[in-house]
């Protein structure tokens, strides 16, 4: 069956370091992969979209990679700040145009 | 409005009662989605409306759940005979064009449903 996996354990890092979050998927061949940020009590907010033929996408301090051979995406936040603390969700589109979300990884950036 | 609006923000109900949750999507967005998020969990897809097409109801967990979208805009998710396991945050999202591989979704803040 199709599955998207994100590390359920919180990632706890020091301010200024690079945070790296992982999204693995099985039994999908997505053309696009998306990353969203979710703060407590709020809905997810779109951050980045990467196509299958793009190895890497950047936006300010954010970088996403997409390896269709490994079936994995990595999400990096460089020079992390306490304000980056949130839950980050990856999402893939299935064949019927529904977005299927991973369960998210919580990031805590210590000042 | 500027974003997706959901109401109420919180709803407390007794087991067995019916509830209605409302979603007002971004004007001009043709696609509308409902998700359920239990505490500490990811988003569980419930139902998807795209324009005038028949909705994709494949995620509805039981026949107690139904949704409609009137006039291609506002949507209502109805849960009949609520059970305690229905307690969760119900999120609505809209996108400009659902049947697009890019399909960026814009979410409301959700309705937190508590069934006592």
Coordinates of C-alpha atoms in Angstrom, one line a residue:
Chain A
X1 CA 0.0 0.0 0.0
X2 CA 1.0 3.6 -0.5
X3 CA 2.8 5.1 2.5
X4 CA 4.5 8.4 3.4
X5 CA 6.8 8.3 6.4
X6 CA 8.3 11.2 8.4
X7 CA 10.2 10.8 11.6
X8 CA 7.7 11.0 14.4
X9 CA 10.3 12.0 17.0
X10 CA 10.8 15.7 17.5
X11 CA 14.0 17.2 16.1
X12 CA 15.7 19.4 18.7
X13 CA 18.5 21.6 17.5
X14 CA 20.5 24.7 18.6
X15 CA 19.8 28.0 17.0
X16 CA 22.0 28.7 14.1
X17 CA 22.4 25.0 13.1
X18 CA 20.9 23.4 10.0
X19 CA 17.8 21.3 10.5
X20 CA 17.3 18.4 8.2
X21 CA 13.9 16.6 8.0
X22 CA 13.2 13.4 6.1
X23 CA 10.3 12.2 4.1
X24 CA 10.2 8.7 2.7
X25 CA 7.5 7.2 0.5
X26 CA 6.7 3.8 -0.9
X27 CA 4.5 2.7 -3.8
X28 CA 4.2 6.2 -5.2
X29 CA 5.6 7.7 -8.4
X30 CA 4.7 11.4 -7.6
X31 CA 5.4 14.1 -10.1
X32 CA 5.5 16.7 -7.4
X33 CA 6.3 16.8 -3.7
X34 CA 5.3 19.6 -1.3
X35 CA 6.3 20.7 2.1
X36 CA 4.0 22.5 4.5
X37 CA 4.5 24.1 7.9
X38 CA 2.0 23.8 10.7
X39 CA 1.9 25.8 13.9
X40 CA -0.1 24.7 17.0
X41 CA -3.8 25.6 16.6
X42 CA -3.4 26.5 12.9
X43 CA -3.8 24.9 9.5
X44 CA -0.8 23.9 7.4
X45 CA 0.9 26.6 5.3
X46 CA 2.5 25.8 2.0
X47 CA 6.3 26.3 1.8
X48 CA 7.8 24.7 -1.2
X49 CA 7.0 22.4 -4.2
X50 CA 9.6 20.4 -6.1
X51 CA 9.1 18.5 -9.3
X52 CA 10.4 15.0 -9.9
X53 CA 13.0 16.3 -12.5
X54 CA 14.3 18.8 -10.0
X55 CA 17.0 17.6 -7.7
X56 CA 17.0 20.6 -5.5
X57 CA 14.8 23.7 -4.8
X58 CA 15.7 26.7 -2.6
X59 CA 13.7 29.5 -1.1
X60 CA 15.6 31.8 1.3
X61 CA 16.9 29.6 4.1
X62 CA 14.9 26.6 3.0
X63 CA 16.2 23.9 0.7
X64 CA 14.4 20.8 -0.5
X65 CA 15.8 17.8 -2.4
X66 CA 13.9 15.1 -4.2
X67 CA 15.5 11.7 -4.9
X68 CA 13.0 9.6 -6.9
X69 CA 15.4 6.6 -6.9
X70 CA 15.7 6.6 -3.1
X71 CA 12.0 7.7 -2.9
X72 CA 13.0 10.4 -0.4
X73 CA 12.9 14.1 0.1
X74 CA 15.0 16.1 2.5
X75 CA 14.0 19.4 3.9
X76 CA 16.7 21.7 5.2
X77 CA 16.5 24.9 7.2
X78 CA 19.8 26.7 7.4
X79 CA 20.7 29.1 10.1
X80 CA 17.7 28.0 12.1
X81 CA 15.9 30.3 14.4
X82 CA 13.5 29.7 17.4
X83 CA 10.7 31.0 15.1
X84 CA 11.3 28.0 12.8
X85 CA 9.9 25.8 15.6
X86 CA 6.8 24.1 14.1
X87 CA 5.7 20.8 12.6
X88 CA 6.7 20.2 9.0
X89 CA 4.6 18.0 6.8
X90 CA 5.5 16.5 3.4
X91 CA 2.7 15.8 0.9
X92 CA 2.5 13.8 -2.4
X93 CA -0.3 13.9 -4.9
X94 CA -1.9 10.6 -5.8
X95 CA -3.3 9.7 -9.2
X96 CA -6.7 11.2 -8.4
X97 CA -5.2 14.6 -7.5
X98 CA -5.6 14.2 -3.8
X99 CA -2.7 15.3 -1.6
X100 CA -1.6 12.6 0.8
X101 CA 0.2 14.0 3.9
X102 CA 2.8 12.5 6.1
X103 CA 2.3 12.7 9.8
X104 CA 4.8 15.5 10.2
X105 CA 8.0 16.0 12.2
X106 CA 8.1 18.5 15.0
X107 CA 11.1 20.8 15.0
X108 CA 12.3 22.6 18.1
X109 CA 15.0 25.2 17.8
X110 CA 16.6 26.2 21.1
X111 CA 17.8 29.7 21.5
Chain B
X1 CA -12.2 36.9 2.1
X2 CA -8.4 36.8 2.1
X3 CA -8.1 33.2 3.3
X4 CA -10.1 30.1 4.1
X5 CA -12.5 30.7 6.9
X6 CA -13.9 27.9 9.1
X7 CA -16.6 28.1 11.7
X8 CA -17.0 27.4 14.5
X9 CA -13.4 27.4 15.7
X10 CA -14.4 25.1 18.6
X11 CA -17.4 22.8 19.0
X12 CA -18.3 20.8 22.1
X13 CA -21.2 18.3 21.7
X14 CA -22.7 15.4 23.4
X15 CA -22.4 11.9 22.0
X16 CA -25.2 11.1 19.6
X17 CA -25.8 14.7 18.5
X18 CA -25.4 15.9 15.0
X19 CA -22.9 18.7 14.1
X20 CA -22.3 20.9 11.1
X21 CA -19.0 22.4 10.3
X22 CA -18.7 25.2 7.8
X23 CA -15.9 26.2 5.4
X24 CA -15.7 29.3 3.3
X25 CA -13.0 28.9 0.7
X26 CA -10.9 31.5 -1.0
X27 CA -12.9 33.2 -3.7
X28 CA -12.3 31.8 -7.1
X29 CA -10.8 28.5 -5.9
X30 CA -12.5 25.6 -7.7
X31 CA -11.3 22.8 -5.4
X32 CA -12.2 22.3 -1.8
X33 CA -11.0 19.6 0.6
X34 CA -11.9 18.4 4.1
X35 CA -9.3 16.7 6.4
X36 CA -9.4 15.3 9.9
X37 CA -6.4 15.6 12.2
X38 CA -6.3 13.8 15.5
X39 CA -4.0 14.9 18.3
X40 CA -0.4 14.5 17.2
X41 CA -1.3 12.9 14.0
X42 CA -1.1 13.8 10.3
X43 CA -4.0 14.9 8.1
X44 CA -6.5 12.2 7.1
X45 CA -8.3 13.0 3.8
X46 CA -12.1 13.0 4.0
X47 CA -13.6 14.4 0.9
X48 CA -12.7 16.5 -2.2
X49 CA -14.9 18.8 -4.3
X50 CA -13.7 19.9 -7.8
X51 CA -15.9 22.4 -9.6
X52 CA -19.2 20.8 -10.7
X53 CA -17.8 17.2 -10.7
X54 CA -19.1 14.5 -8.3
X55 CA -17.1 14.8 -5.1
X56 CA -14.5 12.2 -4.2
X57 CA -15.9 10.8 -0.9
X58 CA -13.3 8.0 -0.7
X59 CA -12.0 9.2 2.7
X60 CA -15.2 9.5 4.6
X61 CA -14.9 7.0 7.5
X62 CA -18.6 6.1 7.8
X63 CA -22.0 6.9 6.5
X64 CA -22.4 9.2 9.5
X65 CA -20.2 11.7 7.6
X66 CA -21.4 13.7 4.7
X67 CA -20.5 17.0 3.0
X68 CA -22.0 19.3 0.5
X69 CA -20.8 22.3 -1.4
X70 CA -23.4 24.8 -2.4
X71 CA -23.0 27.0 -5.4
X72 CA -19.4 26.0 -5.8
X73 CA -18.4 28.0 -2.8
X74 CA -19.3 27.3 0.9
X75 CA -19.1 23.8 2.1
X76 CA -20.6 22.1 5.1
X77 CA -19.4 18.9 6.7
X78 CA -22.0 17.1 8.7
X79 CA -21.4 14.4 11.3
X80 CA -24.5 12.6 12.4
X81 CA -24.8 10.7 15.7
X82 CA -21.4 11.8 16.9
X83 CA -19.1 9.4 18.7
X84 CA -16.2 10.1 21.0
X85 CA -13.8 8.9 18.3
X86 CA -15.0 11.7 16.1
X87 CA -13.2 14.2 18.4
X88 CA -10.4 15.8 16.3
X89 CA -9.6 19.0 14.4
X90 CA -11.4 19.2 11.1
X91 CA -9.5 21.2 8.5
X92 CA -10.7 22.6 5.3
X93 CA -8.5 23.6 2.4
X94 CA -9.1 25.1 -1.1
X95 CA -6.9 25.3 -4.2
X96 CA -7.2 27.3 -7.4
X97 CA -7.3 24.2 -9.6
X98 CA -7.7 20.8 -8.0
X99 CA -6.9 18.7 -11.0
X100 CA -3.4 20.1 -11.3
X101 CA -0.2 18.3 -10.3
X102 CA 0.9 21.5 -8.5
X103 CA -2.3 21.8 -6.5
X104 CA -1.1 24.1 -3.7
X105 CA -3.7 24.0 -0.9
X106 CA -4.6 26.8 1.4
X107 CA -5.9 25.8 4.8
X108 CA -8.3 27.3 7.3
X109 CA -7.5 27.3 11.0
X110 CA -9.8 24.3 11.6
X111 CA -12.7 23.4 13.8
X112 CA -11.8 21.6 17.0
X113 CA -14.6 19.1 17.7
X114 CA -14.9 17.6 21.2
X115 CA -17.5 14.9 21.7
X116 CA -18.3 14.2 25.3

